[in-house]
JSON list of C-alpha atoms in Angstrom, two decimals:
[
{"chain": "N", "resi": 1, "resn": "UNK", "atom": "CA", "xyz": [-17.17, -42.50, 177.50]},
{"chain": "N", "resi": 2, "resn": "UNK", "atom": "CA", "xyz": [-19.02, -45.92, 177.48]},
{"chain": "N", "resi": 3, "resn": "UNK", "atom": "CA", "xyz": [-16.09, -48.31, 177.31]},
{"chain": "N", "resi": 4, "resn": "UNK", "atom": "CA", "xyz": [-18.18, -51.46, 176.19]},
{"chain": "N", "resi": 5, "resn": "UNK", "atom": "CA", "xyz": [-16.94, -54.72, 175.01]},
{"chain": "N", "resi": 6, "resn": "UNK", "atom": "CA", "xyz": [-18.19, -53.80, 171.65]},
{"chain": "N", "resi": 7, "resn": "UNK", "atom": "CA", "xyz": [-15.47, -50.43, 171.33]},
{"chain": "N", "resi": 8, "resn": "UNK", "atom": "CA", "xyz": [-12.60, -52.16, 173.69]},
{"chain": "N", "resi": 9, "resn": "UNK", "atom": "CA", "xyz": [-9.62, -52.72, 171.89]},
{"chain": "N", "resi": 10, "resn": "UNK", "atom": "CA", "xyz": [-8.84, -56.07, 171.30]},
{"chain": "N", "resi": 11, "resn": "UNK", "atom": "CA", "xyz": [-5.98, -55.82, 173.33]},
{"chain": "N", "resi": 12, "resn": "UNK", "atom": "CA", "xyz": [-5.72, -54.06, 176.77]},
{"chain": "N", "resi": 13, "resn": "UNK", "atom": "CA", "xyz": [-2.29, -53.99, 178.61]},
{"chain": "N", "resi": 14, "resn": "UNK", "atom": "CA", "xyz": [-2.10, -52.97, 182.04]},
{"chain": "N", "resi": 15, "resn": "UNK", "atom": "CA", "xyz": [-0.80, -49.74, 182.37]},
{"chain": "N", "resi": 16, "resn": "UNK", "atom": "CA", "xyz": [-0.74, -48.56, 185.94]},
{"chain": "N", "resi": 17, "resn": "UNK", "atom": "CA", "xyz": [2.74, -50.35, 186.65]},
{"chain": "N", "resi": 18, "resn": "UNK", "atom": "CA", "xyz": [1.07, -53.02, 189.27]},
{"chain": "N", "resi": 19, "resn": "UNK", "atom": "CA", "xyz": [3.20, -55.69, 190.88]},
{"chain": "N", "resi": 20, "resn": "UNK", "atom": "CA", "xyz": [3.17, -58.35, 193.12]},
{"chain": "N", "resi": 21, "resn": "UNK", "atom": "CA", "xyz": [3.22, -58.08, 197.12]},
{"chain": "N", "resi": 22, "resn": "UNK", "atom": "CA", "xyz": [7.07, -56.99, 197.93]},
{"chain": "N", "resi": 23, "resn": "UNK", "atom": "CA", "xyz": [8.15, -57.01, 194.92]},
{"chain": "N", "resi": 24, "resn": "UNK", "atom": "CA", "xyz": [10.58, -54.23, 193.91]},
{"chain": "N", "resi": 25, "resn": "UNK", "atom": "CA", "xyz": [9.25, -51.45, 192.29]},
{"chain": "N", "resi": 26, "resn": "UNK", "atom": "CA", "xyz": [11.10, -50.77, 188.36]},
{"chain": "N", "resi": 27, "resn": "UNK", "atom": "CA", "xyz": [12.18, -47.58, 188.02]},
{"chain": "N", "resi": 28, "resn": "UNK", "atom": "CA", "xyz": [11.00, -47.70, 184.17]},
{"chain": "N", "resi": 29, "resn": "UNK", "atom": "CA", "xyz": [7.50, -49.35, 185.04]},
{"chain": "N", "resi": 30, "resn": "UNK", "atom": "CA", "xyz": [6.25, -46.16, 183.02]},
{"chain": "N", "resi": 31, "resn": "UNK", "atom": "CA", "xyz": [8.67, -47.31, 180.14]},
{"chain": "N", "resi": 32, "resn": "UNK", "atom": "CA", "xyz": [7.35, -48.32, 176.47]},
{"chain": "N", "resi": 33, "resn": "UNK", "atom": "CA", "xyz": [8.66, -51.47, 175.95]},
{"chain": "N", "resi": 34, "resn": "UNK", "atom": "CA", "xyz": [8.27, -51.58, 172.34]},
{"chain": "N", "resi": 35, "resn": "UNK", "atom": "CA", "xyz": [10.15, -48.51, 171.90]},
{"chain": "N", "resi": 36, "resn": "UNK", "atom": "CA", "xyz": [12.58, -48.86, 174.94]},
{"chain": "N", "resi": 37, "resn": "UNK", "atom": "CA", "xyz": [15.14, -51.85, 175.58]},
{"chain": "N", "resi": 38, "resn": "UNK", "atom": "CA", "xyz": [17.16, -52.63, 178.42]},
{"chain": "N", "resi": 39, "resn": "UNK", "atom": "CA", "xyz": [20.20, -51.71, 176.43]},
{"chain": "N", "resi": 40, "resn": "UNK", "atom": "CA", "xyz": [19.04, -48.58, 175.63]},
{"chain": "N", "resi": 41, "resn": "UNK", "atom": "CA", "xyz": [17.43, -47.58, 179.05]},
{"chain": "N", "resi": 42, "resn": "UNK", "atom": "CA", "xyz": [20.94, -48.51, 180.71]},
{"chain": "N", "resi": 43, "resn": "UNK", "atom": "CA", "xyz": [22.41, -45.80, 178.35]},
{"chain": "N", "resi": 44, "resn": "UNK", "atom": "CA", "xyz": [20.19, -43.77, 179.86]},
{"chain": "N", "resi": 45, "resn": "UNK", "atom": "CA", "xyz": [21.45, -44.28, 182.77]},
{"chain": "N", "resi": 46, "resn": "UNK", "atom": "CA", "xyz": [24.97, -44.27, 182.81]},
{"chain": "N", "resi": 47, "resn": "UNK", "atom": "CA", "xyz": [27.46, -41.89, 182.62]},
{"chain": "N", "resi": 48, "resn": "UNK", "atom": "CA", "xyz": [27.20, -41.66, 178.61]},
{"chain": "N", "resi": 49, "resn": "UNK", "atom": "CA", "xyz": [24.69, -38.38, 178.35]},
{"chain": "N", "resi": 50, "resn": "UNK", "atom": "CA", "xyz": [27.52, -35.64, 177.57]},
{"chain": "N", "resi": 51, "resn": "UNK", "atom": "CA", "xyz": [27.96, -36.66, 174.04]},
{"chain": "N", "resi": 52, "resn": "UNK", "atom": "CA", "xyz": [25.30, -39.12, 173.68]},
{"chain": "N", "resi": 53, "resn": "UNK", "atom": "CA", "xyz": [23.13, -38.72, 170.25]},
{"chain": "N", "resi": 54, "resn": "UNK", "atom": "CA", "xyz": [20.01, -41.02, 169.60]},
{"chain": "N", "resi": 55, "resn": "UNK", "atom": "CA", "xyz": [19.73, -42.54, 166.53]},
{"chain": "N", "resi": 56, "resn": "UNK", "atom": "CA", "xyz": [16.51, -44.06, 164.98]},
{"chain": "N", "resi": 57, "resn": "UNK", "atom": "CA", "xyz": [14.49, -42.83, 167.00]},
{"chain": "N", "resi": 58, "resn": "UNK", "atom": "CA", "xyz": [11.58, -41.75, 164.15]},
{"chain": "N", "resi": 59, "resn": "UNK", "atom": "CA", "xyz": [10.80, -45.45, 162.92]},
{"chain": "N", "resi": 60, "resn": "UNK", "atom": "CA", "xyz": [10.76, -46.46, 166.33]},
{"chain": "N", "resi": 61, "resn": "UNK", "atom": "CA", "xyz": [7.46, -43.67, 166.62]},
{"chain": "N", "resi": 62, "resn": "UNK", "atom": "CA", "xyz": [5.30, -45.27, 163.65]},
{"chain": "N", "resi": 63, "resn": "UNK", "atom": "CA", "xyz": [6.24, -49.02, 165.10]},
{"chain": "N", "resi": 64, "resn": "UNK", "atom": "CA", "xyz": [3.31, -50.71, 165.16]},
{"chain": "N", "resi": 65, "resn": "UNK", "atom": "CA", "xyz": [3.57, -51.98, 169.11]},
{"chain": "N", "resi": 66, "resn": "UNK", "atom": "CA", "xyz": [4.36, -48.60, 169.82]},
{"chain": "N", "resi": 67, "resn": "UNK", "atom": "CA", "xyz": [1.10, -46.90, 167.93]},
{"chain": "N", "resi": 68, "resn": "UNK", "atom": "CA", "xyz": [-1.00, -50.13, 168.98]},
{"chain": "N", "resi": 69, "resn": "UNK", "atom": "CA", "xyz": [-0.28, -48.63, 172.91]},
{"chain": "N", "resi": 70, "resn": "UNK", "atom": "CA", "xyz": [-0.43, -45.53, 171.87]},
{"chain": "N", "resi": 71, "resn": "UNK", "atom": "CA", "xyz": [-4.09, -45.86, 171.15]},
{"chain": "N", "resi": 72, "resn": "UNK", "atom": "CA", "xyz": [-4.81, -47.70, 174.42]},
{"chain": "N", "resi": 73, "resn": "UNK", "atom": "CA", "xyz": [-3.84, -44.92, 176.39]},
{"chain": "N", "resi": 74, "resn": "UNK", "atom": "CA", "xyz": [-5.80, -42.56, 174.59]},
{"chain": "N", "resi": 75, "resn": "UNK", "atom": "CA", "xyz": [-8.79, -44.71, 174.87]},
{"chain": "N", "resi": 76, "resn": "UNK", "atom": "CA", "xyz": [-8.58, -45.03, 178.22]},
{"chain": "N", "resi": 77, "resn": "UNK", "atom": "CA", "xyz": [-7.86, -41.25, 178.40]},
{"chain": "N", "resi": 78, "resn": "UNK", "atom": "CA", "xyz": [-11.86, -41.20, 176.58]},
{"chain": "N", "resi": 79, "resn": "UNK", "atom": "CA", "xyz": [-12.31, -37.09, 175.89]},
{"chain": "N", "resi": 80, "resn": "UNK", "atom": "CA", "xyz": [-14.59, -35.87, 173.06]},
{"chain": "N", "resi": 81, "resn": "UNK", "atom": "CA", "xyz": [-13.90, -35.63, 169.71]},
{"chain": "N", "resi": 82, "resn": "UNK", "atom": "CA", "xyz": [-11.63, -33.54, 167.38]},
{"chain": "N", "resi": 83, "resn": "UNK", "atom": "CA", "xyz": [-12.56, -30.90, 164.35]},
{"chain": "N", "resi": 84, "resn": "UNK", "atom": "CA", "xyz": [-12.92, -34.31, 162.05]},
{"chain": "N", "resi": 85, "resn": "UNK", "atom": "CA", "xyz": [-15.96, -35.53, 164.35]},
{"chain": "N", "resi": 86, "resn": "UNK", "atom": "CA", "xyz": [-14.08, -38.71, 165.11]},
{"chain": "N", "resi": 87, "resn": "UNK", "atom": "CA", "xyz": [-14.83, -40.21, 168.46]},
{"chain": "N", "resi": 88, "resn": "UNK", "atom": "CA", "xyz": [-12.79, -42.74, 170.05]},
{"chain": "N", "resi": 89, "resn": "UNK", "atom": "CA", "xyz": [-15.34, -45.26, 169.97]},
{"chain": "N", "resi": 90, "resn": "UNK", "atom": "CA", "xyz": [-15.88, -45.32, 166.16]},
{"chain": "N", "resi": 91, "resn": "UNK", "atom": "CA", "xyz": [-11.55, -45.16, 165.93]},
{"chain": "N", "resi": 92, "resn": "UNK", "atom": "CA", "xyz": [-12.14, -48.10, 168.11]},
{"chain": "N", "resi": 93, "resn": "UNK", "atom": "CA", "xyz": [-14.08, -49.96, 165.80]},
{"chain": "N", "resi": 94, "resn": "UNK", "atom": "CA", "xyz": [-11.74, -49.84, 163.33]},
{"chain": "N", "resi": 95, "resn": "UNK", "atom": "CA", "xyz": [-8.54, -49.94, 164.69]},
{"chain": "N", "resi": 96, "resn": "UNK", "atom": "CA", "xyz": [-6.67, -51.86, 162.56]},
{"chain": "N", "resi": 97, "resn": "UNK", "atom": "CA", "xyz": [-7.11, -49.84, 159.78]},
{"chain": "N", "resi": 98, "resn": "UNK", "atom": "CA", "xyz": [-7.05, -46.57, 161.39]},
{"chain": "N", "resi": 99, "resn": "UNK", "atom": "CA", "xyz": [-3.40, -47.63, 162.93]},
{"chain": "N", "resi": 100, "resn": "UNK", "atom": "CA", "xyz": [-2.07, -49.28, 159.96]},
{"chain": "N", "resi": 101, "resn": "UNK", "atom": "CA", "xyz": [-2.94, -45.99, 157.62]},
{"chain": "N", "resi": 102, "resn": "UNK", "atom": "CA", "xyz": [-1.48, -43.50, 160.47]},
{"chain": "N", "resi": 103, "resn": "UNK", "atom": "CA", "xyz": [1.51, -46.22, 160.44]},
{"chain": "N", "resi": 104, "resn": "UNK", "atom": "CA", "xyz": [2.10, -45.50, 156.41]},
{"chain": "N", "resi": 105, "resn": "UNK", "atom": "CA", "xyz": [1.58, -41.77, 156.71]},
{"chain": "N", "resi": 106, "resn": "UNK", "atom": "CA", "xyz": [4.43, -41.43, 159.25]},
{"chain": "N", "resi": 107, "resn": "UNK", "atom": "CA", "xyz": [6.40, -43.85, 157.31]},
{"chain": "N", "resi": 108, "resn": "UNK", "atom": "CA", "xyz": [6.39, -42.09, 154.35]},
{"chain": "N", "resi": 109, "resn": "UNK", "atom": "CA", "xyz": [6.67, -38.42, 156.01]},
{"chain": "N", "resi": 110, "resn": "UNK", "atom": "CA", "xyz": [3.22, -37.32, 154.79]},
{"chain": "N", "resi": 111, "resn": "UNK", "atom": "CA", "xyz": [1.27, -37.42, 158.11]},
{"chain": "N", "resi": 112, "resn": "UNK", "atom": "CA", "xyz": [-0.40, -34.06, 158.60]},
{"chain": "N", "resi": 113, "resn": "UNK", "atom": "CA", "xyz": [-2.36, -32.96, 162.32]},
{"chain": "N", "resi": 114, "resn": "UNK", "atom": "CA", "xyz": [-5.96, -32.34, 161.51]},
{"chain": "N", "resi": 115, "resn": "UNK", "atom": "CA", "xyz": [-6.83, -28.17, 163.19]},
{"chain": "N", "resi": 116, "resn": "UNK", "atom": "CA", "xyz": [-7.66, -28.71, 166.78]},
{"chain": "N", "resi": 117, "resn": "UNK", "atom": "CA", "xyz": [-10.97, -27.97, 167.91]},
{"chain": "N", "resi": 118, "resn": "UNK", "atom": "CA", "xyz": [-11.22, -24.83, 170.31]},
{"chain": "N", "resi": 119, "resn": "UNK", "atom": "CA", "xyz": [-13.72, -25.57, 173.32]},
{"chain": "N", "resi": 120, "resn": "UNK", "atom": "CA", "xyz": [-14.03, -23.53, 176.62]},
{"chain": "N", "resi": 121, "resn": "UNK", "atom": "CA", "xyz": [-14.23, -25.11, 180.01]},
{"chain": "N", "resi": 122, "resn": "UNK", "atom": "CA", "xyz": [-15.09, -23.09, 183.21]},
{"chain": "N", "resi": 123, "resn": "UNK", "atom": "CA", "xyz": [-12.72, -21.89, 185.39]},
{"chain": "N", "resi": 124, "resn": "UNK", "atom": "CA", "xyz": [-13.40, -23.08, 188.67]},
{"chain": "N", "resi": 125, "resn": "UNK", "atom": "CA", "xyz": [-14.61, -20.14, 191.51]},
{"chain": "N", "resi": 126, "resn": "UNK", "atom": "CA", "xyz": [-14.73, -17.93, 188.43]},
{"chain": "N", "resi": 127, "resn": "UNK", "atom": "CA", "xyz": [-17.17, -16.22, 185.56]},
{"chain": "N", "resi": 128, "resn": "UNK", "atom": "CA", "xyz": [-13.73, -16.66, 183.06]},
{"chain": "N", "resi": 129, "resn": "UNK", "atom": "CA", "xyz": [-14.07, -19.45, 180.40]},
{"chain": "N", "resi": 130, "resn": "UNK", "atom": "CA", "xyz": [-10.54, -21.19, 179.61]},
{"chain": "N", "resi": 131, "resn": "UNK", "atom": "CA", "xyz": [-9.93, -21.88, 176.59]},
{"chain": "N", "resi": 132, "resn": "UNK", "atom": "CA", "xyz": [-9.09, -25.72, 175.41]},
{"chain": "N", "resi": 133, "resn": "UNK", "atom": "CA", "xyz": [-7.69, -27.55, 172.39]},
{"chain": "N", "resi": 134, "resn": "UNK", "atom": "CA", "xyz": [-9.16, -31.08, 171.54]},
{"chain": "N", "resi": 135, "resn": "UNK", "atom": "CA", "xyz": [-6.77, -32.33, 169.10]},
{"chain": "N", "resi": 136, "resn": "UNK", "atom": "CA", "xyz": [-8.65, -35.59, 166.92]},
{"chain": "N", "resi": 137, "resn": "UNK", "atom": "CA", "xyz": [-8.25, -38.60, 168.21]},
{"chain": "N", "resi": 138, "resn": "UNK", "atom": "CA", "xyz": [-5.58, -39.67, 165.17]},
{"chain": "N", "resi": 139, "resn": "UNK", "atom": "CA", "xyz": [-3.41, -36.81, 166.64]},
{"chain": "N", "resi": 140, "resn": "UNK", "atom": "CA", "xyz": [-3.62, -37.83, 169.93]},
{"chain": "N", "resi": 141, "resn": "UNK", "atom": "CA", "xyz": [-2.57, -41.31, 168.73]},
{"chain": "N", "resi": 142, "resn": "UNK", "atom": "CA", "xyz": [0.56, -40.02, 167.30]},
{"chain": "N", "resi": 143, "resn": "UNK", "atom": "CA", "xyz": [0.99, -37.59, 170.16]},
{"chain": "N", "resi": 144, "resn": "UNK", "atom": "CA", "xyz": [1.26, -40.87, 172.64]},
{"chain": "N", "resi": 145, "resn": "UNK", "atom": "CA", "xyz": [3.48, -42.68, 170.40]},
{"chain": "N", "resi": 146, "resn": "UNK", "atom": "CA", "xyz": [5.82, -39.45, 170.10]},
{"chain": "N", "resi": 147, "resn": "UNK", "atom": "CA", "xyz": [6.01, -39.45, 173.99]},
{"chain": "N", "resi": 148, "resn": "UNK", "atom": "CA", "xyz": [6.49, -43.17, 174.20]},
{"chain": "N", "resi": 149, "resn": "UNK", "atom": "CA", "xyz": [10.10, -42.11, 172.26]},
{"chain": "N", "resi": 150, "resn": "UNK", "atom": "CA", "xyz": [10.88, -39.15, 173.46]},
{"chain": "N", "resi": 151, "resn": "UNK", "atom": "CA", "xyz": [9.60, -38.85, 177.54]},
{"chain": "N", "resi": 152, "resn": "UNK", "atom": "CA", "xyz": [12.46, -40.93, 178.72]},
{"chain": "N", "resi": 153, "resn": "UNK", "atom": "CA", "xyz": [14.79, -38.94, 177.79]},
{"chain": "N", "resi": 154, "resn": "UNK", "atom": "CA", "xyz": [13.83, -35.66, 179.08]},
{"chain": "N", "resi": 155, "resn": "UNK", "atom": "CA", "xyz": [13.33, -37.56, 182.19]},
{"chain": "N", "resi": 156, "resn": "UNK", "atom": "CA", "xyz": [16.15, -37.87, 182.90]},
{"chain": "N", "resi": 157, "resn": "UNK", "atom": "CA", "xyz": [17.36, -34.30, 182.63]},
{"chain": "N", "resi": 158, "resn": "UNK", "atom": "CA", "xyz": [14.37, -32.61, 185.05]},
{"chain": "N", "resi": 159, "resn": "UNK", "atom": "CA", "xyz": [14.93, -31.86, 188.43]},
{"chain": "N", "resi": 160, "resn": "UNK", "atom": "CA", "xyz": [14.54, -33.81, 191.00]},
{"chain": "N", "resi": 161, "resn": "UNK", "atom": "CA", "xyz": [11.89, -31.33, 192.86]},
{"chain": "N", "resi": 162, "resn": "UNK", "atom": "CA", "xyz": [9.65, -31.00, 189.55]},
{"chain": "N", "resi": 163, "resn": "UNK", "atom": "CA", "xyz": [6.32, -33.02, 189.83]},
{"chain": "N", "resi": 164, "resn": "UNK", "atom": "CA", "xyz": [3.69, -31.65, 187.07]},
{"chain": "N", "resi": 165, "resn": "UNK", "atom": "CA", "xyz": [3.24, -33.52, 184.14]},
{"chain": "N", "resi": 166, "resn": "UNK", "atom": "CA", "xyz": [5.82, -36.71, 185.17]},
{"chain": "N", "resi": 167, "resn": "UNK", "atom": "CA", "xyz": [4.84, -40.03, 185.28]},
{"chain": "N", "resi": 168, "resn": "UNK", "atom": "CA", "xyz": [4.92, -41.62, 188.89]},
{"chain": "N", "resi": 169, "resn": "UNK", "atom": "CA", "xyz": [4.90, -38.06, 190.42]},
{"chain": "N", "resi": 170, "resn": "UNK", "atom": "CA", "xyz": [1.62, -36.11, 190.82]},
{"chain": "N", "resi": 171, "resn": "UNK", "atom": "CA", "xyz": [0.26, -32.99, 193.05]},
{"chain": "N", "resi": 172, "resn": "UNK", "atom": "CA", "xyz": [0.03, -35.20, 196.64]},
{"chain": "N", "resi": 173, "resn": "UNK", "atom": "CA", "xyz": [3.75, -36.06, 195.81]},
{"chain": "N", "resi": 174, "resn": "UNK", "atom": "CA", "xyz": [4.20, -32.00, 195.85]},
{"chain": "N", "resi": 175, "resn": "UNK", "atom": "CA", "xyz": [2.41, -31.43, 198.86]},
{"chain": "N", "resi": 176, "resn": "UNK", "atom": "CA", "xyz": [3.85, -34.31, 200.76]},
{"chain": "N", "resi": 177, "resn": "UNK", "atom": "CA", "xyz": [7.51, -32.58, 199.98]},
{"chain": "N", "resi": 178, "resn": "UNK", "atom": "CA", "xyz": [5.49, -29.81, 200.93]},
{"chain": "N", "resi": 179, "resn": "UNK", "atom": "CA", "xyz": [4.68, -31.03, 204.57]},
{"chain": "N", "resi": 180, "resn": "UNK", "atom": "CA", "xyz": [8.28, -32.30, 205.04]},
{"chain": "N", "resi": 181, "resn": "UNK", "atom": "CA", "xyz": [9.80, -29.15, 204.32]},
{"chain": "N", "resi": 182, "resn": "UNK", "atom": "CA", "xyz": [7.57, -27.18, 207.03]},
{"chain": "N", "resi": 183, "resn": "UNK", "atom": "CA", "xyz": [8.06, -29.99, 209.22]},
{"chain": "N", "resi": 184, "resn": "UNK", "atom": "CA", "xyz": [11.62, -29.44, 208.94]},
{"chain": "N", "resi": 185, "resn": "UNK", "atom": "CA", "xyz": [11.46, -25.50, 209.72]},
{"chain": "N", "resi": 186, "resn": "UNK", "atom": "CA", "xyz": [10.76, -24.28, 206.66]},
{"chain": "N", "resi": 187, "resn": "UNK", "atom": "CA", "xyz": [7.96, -21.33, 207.21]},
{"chain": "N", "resi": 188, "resn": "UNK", "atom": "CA", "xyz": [7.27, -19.53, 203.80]},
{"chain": "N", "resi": 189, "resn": "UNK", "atom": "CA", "xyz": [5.86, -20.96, 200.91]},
{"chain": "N", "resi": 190, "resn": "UNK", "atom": "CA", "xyz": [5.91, -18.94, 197.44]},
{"chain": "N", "resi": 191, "resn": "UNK", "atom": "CA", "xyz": [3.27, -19.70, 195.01]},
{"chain": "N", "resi": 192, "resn": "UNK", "atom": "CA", "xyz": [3.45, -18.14, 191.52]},
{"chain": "N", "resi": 193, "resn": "UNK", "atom": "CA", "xyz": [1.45, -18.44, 188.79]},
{"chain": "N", "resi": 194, "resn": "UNK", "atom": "CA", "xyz": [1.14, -16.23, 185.25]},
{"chain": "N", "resi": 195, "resn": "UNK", "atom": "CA", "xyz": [-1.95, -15.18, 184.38]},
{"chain": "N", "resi": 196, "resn": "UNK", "atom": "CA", "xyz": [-3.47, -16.29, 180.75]},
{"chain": "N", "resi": 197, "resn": "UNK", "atom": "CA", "xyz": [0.00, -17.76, 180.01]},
{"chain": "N", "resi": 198, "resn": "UNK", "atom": "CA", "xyz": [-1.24, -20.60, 178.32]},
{"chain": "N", "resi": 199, "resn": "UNK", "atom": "CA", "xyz": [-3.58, -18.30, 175.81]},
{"chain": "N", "resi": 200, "resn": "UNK", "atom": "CA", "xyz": [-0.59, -16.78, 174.96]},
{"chain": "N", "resi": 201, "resn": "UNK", "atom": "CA", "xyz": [2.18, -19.02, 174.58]},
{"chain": "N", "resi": 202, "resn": "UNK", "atom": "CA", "xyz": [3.26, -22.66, 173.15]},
{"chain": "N", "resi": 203, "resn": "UNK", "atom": "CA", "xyz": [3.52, -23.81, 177.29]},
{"chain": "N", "resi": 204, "resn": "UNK", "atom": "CA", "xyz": [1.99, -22.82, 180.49]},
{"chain": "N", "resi": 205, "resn": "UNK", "atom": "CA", "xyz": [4.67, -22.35, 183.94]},
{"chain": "N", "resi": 206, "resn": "UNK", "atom": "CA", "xyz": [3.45, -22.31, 186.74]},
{"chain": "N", "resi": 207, "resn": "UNK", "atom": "CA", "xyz": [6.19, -22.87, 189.73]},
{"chain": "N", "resi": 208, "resn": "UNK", "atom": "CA", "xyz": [5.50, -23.32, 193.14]},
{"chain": "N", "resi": 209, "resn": "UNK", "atom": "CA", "xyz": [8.35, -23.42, 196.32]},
{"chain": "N", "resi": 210, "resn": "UNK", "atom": "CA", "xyz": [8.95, -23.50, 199.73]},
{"chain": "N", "resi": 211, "resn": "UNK", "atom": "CA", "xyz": [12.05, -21.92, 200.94]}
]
């Protein structure tokens, strides 16, 4: 995607976590701040979890900081458009609106997902095709904002060995556990991986170990 002056968002917030020279990384760098305050991440954090309910959690989703970031991340995320021909360039260009009428359909419970758009991507080293869902770019709006709420909390519940899909943790932090664990004596590795799970499922697992 051409990410011009003319189809940046007015506002642009760093989102990679950067800091200073020695200064001490924040465990919640990956945090929305709109959505998430220091209260509320310490309760996270304590030892309150076994009865702990979350309340207001839904206006907190159609907040307008939290769908304003929401939409930064998805245009720096780029990606083609959905089945309503919307790029993220022309939601660009109208932002304000575009944010402001997802804002009052959430509000008022009568937000609806446009159909995703099937496409098919090559698999790589293969003749297969795998199949691919391009949701439009409103959706992925929402989707962003709906994480922004809900990732911390699952967070805190996955294991510590689980790396896909986490933010912070990535493939080289796998392998580097990887590396340890052979360093440390560890011979056999076990990689597993179900065929055409994602075609017919609402997930994909795939689960790799070294034992």
């Amino acid at each position: 995607m051409n990410q011009n002056n003319e189809n940046q968002p007015a506002t642009v917030p760093r989102a990679d976590g950067a800091q200073q020279a020695g200064e001490a990384r924040d465990p919640w760098w990956w945090v929305e701040r709109t959505v998430w305050t220091e209260r509320m991440l310490t309760r996270l954090t304590t030892g309150e979890t076994a009865d702990r309910v979350w309340f207001r959690l839904w206006d907190k989703t159609y907040a307008p900081g939290n769908l304003q970031s929401a939409f930064v991340k998805v245009w720096h995320n780029g990606g083609s458009a959905g089945a309503d021909a919307q790029t993220v360039a022309h939601f660009a260009r109208q932002t304000e609106a575009e944010l402001a009428r997802l804002q009052a359909q959430l509000r008022e419970g009568i937000y609806r997902p446009q159909p995703v758009r099937r496409a098919w991507i090559a698999k790589p080293g293969s003749k297969e095709q795998r199949p691919l869902g391009i949701p439009a770019v409103r959706d992925r709006v929402v989707q962003a904002a709906l994480r922004h709420v809900l990732e911390p909390i699952f967070e805190t519940e996955f294991a510590e060995h689980s790396y896909g899909f986490r933010p912070g943790r990535g493939a080289k932090d796998a392998l580097r556990q990887v590396d340890t664990r052979l360093k440390a004596g560890h011979h056999w590795v076990v990689d597993a991986d179900l065929k055409s799970y994602l075609d017919q499922s609402s997930y994909c697992t795939q689960v790799n170990g070294v034992v």
